Amino acid sequence: MRTHMRAIAAGFVVLLAVVTTGSTTPAASIPSDRGAVEHALNRLTFGPRSGDVERVQKMGLSAWIDQQLTPSRIDDSALASHLPAIPAKPATVNSPQEARRYGREAVQVLAAQKVMRAIYSDRQLEEVLVDFWFNHFNVFAGKGRTSQFIPEYEREAIRPHVLGKFRDLLEATAKSPAMLFYLDNWLSADPEAAERLAAQRKQRLGARGQQPPNAQQRRRGLNENYGRELLELHTLGVDGGYTQEDVIEVARAFTGWTIGPPEAPRGRGRLNGGRRARVGAQTQPAMDIDPGNAQFRFMPALHDTGAKTILGQHIKSGGGMDDGERVLDIVAAHPSTAKHIATKLVRRFVSDDPPAALVDRVAARFRETDGDLREVVRAVITSPEFFSAEARRAKMKTPLEFVTSAVRATGRDVTDAMPLLNALRQLGMAPYMCQPPTGYDDVAETWITAGALVTRMNVAQQIAGAQRASTIGGPEFQKR
Amino acid sequence: MEISRRVFVKSGAMAMVSLGFAPSFLARAAEGATTRTKLLIAIFQRGAVDGLNMVVPYGEADYYKLRPTIAIPRPGEAEGGVDLDGFFALHPRMEALKPLWDNSALAIVHACGSPDQTRSHFDAQDYMETATPGIKSTRDGWLNRCLQSIGSDTSPLRGVALTRQMPRSLQGHAPTLAVGNVDQFNVRGGMDAERQLETAFAGSSDSLLNGSAKSAFEAMRTLRGSTSGPYTPRAGVEYPRSPFGQALQEIARIAKADVGLEIAFAEATNWDHHVAEGGTQGQIAQRLDDFARGLSALAADLGERLSDTVILTMSEFGRAVAENGNRGTDHGHGNAMLLVGGPVKGKKVYGKWPGLGADQRFEGRDLAVTTDFRDVFAEVATRHLSLSTEAMGRVFPRYASAGPIGLIRV
């Protein structure tokens, strides 16, 4: 393993000379003093454990950063034993209460897993980025049935893409039941299509009786919620140069992007242990389907097929699901998106007041790599600004960083995450429980307040015991 | 991880028994007891409450035309609104506020909002809390600037938010406190641990850590001396058992402890009803029920103290006049603010009503704004908190008052 590393490290020097847009870390720009290693561990992990500084120094900071940027190279098999099992999705759900109970339990276990991963995973940067990107594409477990979709949202939409292409990450969230539900797009429909459908249903059902109630009546027209947050929060940013018209046009493009059961095999009337799949299920809403079955579906009958103009770009009439995909192309490639993402990453890793020159360079990297997040993150964390004296110890820990870094610093063995989750709740940062789509804040003023410091002091007692409480609860440990 | 929540609470209660020394501001607060400070309680309805279903313009035919499934019926009809003045009605689940209206202790400003047209929750909340619409660079909140300008006392208990995070409104140079609950506001581990930590933070060169800790320890000592023991509201007063209701109860508790509270802040959340908002029943009805019962309980619990208290409610923007395709409402513009208290010239809906006709709506879709929210803030700050004319420019930069609305008694 070590030989392998050395070979790679040697390779950098060669690459550095000949490649300008290569994907390796320019070792020369990375300092290797102990302070730099401590700084990197503070920013790129959930806090150093005893011995981490020495281990990274021995390996070389540059090589360690490269390794963290390629988590598949890191054996993380020991993590599994620390993770409580997420309850299996129920094969059938007999009542909304049962579905809600499943959602609650699943998210509670997922929250415990999140804390355990932060403490025990050796793929620390990946965990930091999963937290970052979940928060960027925030969904709230407290809204309706969102919670039932959150474990797969993190596992399938967020985690695989945090070091991949931004466009893929964006699409995965756009098509996730969690996001579709949380920001209401699953109910958004072309108003005319909705009327048309209602008439068809009436004709089809005739005197046989009514539809399952609420859902049918709810899906009647356009909902702007997702369209707006896609532009404001996920991509361009609030000052990214879009208008209310753009919001409406985006919302129109995404009509028909909804949640449904898997396509029923032809001629089969049964699905999921007894629930009946209706013929023509693509025109049916998903309100009465089981959470275990729900997935992204495009329902053409609900789509507004008219022409659209989004951020000055024309989308021809007659489109279908590709209208939404076209929007994702447009917004992912928009320069405001590069700048918005660069700003947030620099704020997370470097400073509450992101240095403009670094933001510009990182945004440029985003554009020239077509949103390759590994390279974008690399540009942030190998920059001179990242290692500058002003940046060191200049960020305050969020509650999640505080709690997990406290456990890592003390070396305590955690078997039950509940007390830690209680601490996070008291500190106002319960995992998956951030209600607004903006996600949790990433600046000191939000988290360092008189009330919060007292809670931190008490949490330090719980985690570190009386002996080390004054260190963990004290001023220096709040910084990272 | 064997420490349970019960141990935590118990030791917190024990810690409260031991008294620290009284900080200087407590003595000052005691001196000033004869000229008791005015109290402002600001309540933020985060998520943009649907003001048209909260204070219903039932005299508008367009209201009913544009809201076929979520409109509140006219007063007198089944589940109709609570009539206020022959044109406006409160949502029927806000009946708890009717006695305050009848006593002239409740006023409403309708079609009120921001000169900025953003429909972003985040920006609009920021603009309202900094009171600088359209300007993002403002770092501090208007309530903090009020504190800076109406007194020089540095007690963090002058401005208290019953929230886990410090709201932007109260962020700034004047020391303030955000605390979820008074009883948990204690350092565990005994006085030695407390002093050790206090010394460590006092020695920190980081001003945020240093200042926040200083506020924390001062406030802790004061509260320990004044609020120990379980709190009992006035007889007959029942707060909703919701987070909002409990936050209001804590405000009453701190206010009645006479520790120099001047500005308190609480928030009511979950108003962003894009889907299935409901009318007389459903989501908004439940939220308004909680909201109104909370305000009513707070007013009753403050009792005589209400005579020098103003409770002011706000929300970042209103919602579109027409319901959307999912029986909900999308982001809009103008909204309604409520004012409760002795100094309020109540029993009146203030503000020029713009109408809901297609050509009267903002951008053809939303309730237009005819009163700048800063007109309300400024009047409360000057007439109630006695903010001086000279300080107006600092608290409300780049704002020219259109003159008082007349909703606070002089």
XYZ file of C-alpha atoms in Angstrom, chain A residues 143 184 187-189 217-225 228-229 232-233 238-239 242 244 248 353 396 407 412-416 419-420 422 425-429 435 437-438 440-441 444-454 457-459 461-463 469-471 473-476 478-479, chain B residues 1-5 8 46 68-69 118-123 127 136 139 156 164-166 171 176-179 184-190 193 196-198 200-201 204-206 208-213 215-217 220 269-276 323-327 330-331 363 365:
140
model
C -42.933 17.279 6.089
C -44.351 19.598 -4.052
C -48.373 17.426 -7.565
C -47.579 20.036 -10.169
C -49.511 19.669 -13.398
C -58.692 16.779 -6.299
C -55.321 18.028 -5.262
C -53.535 17.549 -8.524
C -55.016 20.328 -10.525
C -52.376 22.720 -11.651
C -49.022 24.361 -11.524
C -46.947 24.502 -8.348
C -43.935 26.831 -8.363
C -42.212 25.580 -5.255
C -38.155 28.489 -7.481
C -35.860 26.598 -5.109
C -32.585 30.078 -5.937
C -30.955 27.408 -3.825
C -30.796 34.123 -5.372
C -28.820 36.794 -7.217
C -33.534 34.817 -12.947
C -40.462 35.284 -11.674
C -43.007 29.761 -13.822
C -16.319 35.483 4.223
C -16.499 27.834 14.227
C -16.240 12.140 20.581
C -14.846 7.418 23.579
C -16.553 4.408 22.181
C -20.118 5.214 21.233
C -22.559 2.356 21.026
C -25.782 4.358 21.263
C -27.560 11.021 23.605
C -25.564 12.624 20.801
C -30.381 14.688 21.777
C -31.502 18.645 18.883
C -30.810 20.910 21.849
C -28.232 22.756 19.785
C -30.755 23.270 16.998
C -29.174 20.963 14.414
C -37.421 22.708 7.842
C -35.060 24.284 1.896
C -32.095 26.558 2.564
C -28.590 24.691 7.992
C -26.438 27.805 8.097
C -20.328 31.374 13.108
C -22.944 33.915 14.166
C -25.706 31.382 13.757
C -24.187 28.788 16.029
C -22.080 30.651 18.571
C -24.548 32.366 20.874
C -24.774 32.713 24.617
C -27.461 30.060 24.895
C -25.701 27.636 22.573
C -22.372 27.949 24.398
C -24.007 26.911 27.654
C -20.498 23.237 27.864
C -23.064 20.767 29.162
C -22.728 18.471 26.182
C -19.667 17.188 30.293
C -21.747 14.371 28.858
C -19.237 13.371 26.239
C -15.143 19.073 30.014
C -13.340 22.368 30.353
C -11.267 21.612 27.261
C -16.507 22.906 26.378
C -13.896 25.658 26.225
C -13.236 28.306 23.599
C -10.450 26.692 21.577
C -15.235 25.439 19.325
C -12.951 26.440 16.473
C -23.091 7.586 26.619
C -24.972 6.727 29.751
C -26.109 10.175 30.703
C -29.807 10.470 30.395
C -31.886 13.526 29.870
C -29.358 16.526 32.903
C -41.672 32.068 9.363
C -62.803 28.249 -4.648
C -61.668 25.594 -2.170
C -38.520 39.136 -3.685
C -40.494 35.947 -3.254
C -37.590 34.133 -1.654
C -38.326 33.195 1.960
C -34.700 33.548 2.867
C -34.159 36.990 1.388
C -34.796 42.021 4.664
C -28.026 42.180 1.754
C -25.101 42.447 9.306
C -27.965 40.354 27.640
C -32.305 27.769 19.654
C -30.530 29.976 17.168
C -30.155 33.723 17.394
C -28.003 39.787 15.975
C -28.566 39.430 23.492
C -29.533 35.934 24.400
C -31.088 33.060 22.494
C -32.252 30.332 24.801
C -31.861 24.357 30.876
C -29.806 27.507 30.941
C -27.228 26.376 33.497
C -23.732 24.952 33.406
C -23.526 21.474 34.834
C -20.677 20.264 36.973
C -20.788 22.768 39.820
C -16.463 23.981 36.443
C -13.071 27.548 35.000
C -15.037 27.838 31.780
C -15.902 31.463 32.410
C -11.260 30.346 29.717
C -13.795 32.165 27.548
C -10.371 34.072 24.325
C -9.250 36.583 21.744
C -12.201 35.698 19.532
C -17.734 36.215 19.248
C -16.733 33.504 21.730
C -15.673 36.010 24.329
C -18.782 38.184 24.075
C -21.294 35.341 23.833
C -19.828 33.637 26.884
C -23.507 37.315 28.106
C -24.186 33.717 28.984
C -22.607 33.783 32.421
C -27.272 32.738 33.942
C -43.194 28.203 11.985
C -44.707 26.063 9.263
C -46.845 28.444 7.200
C -45.556 27.515 3.759
C -48.691 25.820 2.511
C -48.135 25.205 -1.184
C -50.352 22.128 -1.014
C -53.652 21.477 0.744
C -55.076 29.406 -4.813
C -52.706 27.307 -6.885
C -53.231 23.991 -8.618
C -52.844 21.996 -5.434
C -55.333 23.782 -3.181
C -47.715 30.139 -3.793
C -45.499 32.957 -2.631
C -47.973 41.862 -10.734
C -51.377 38.048 -8.772
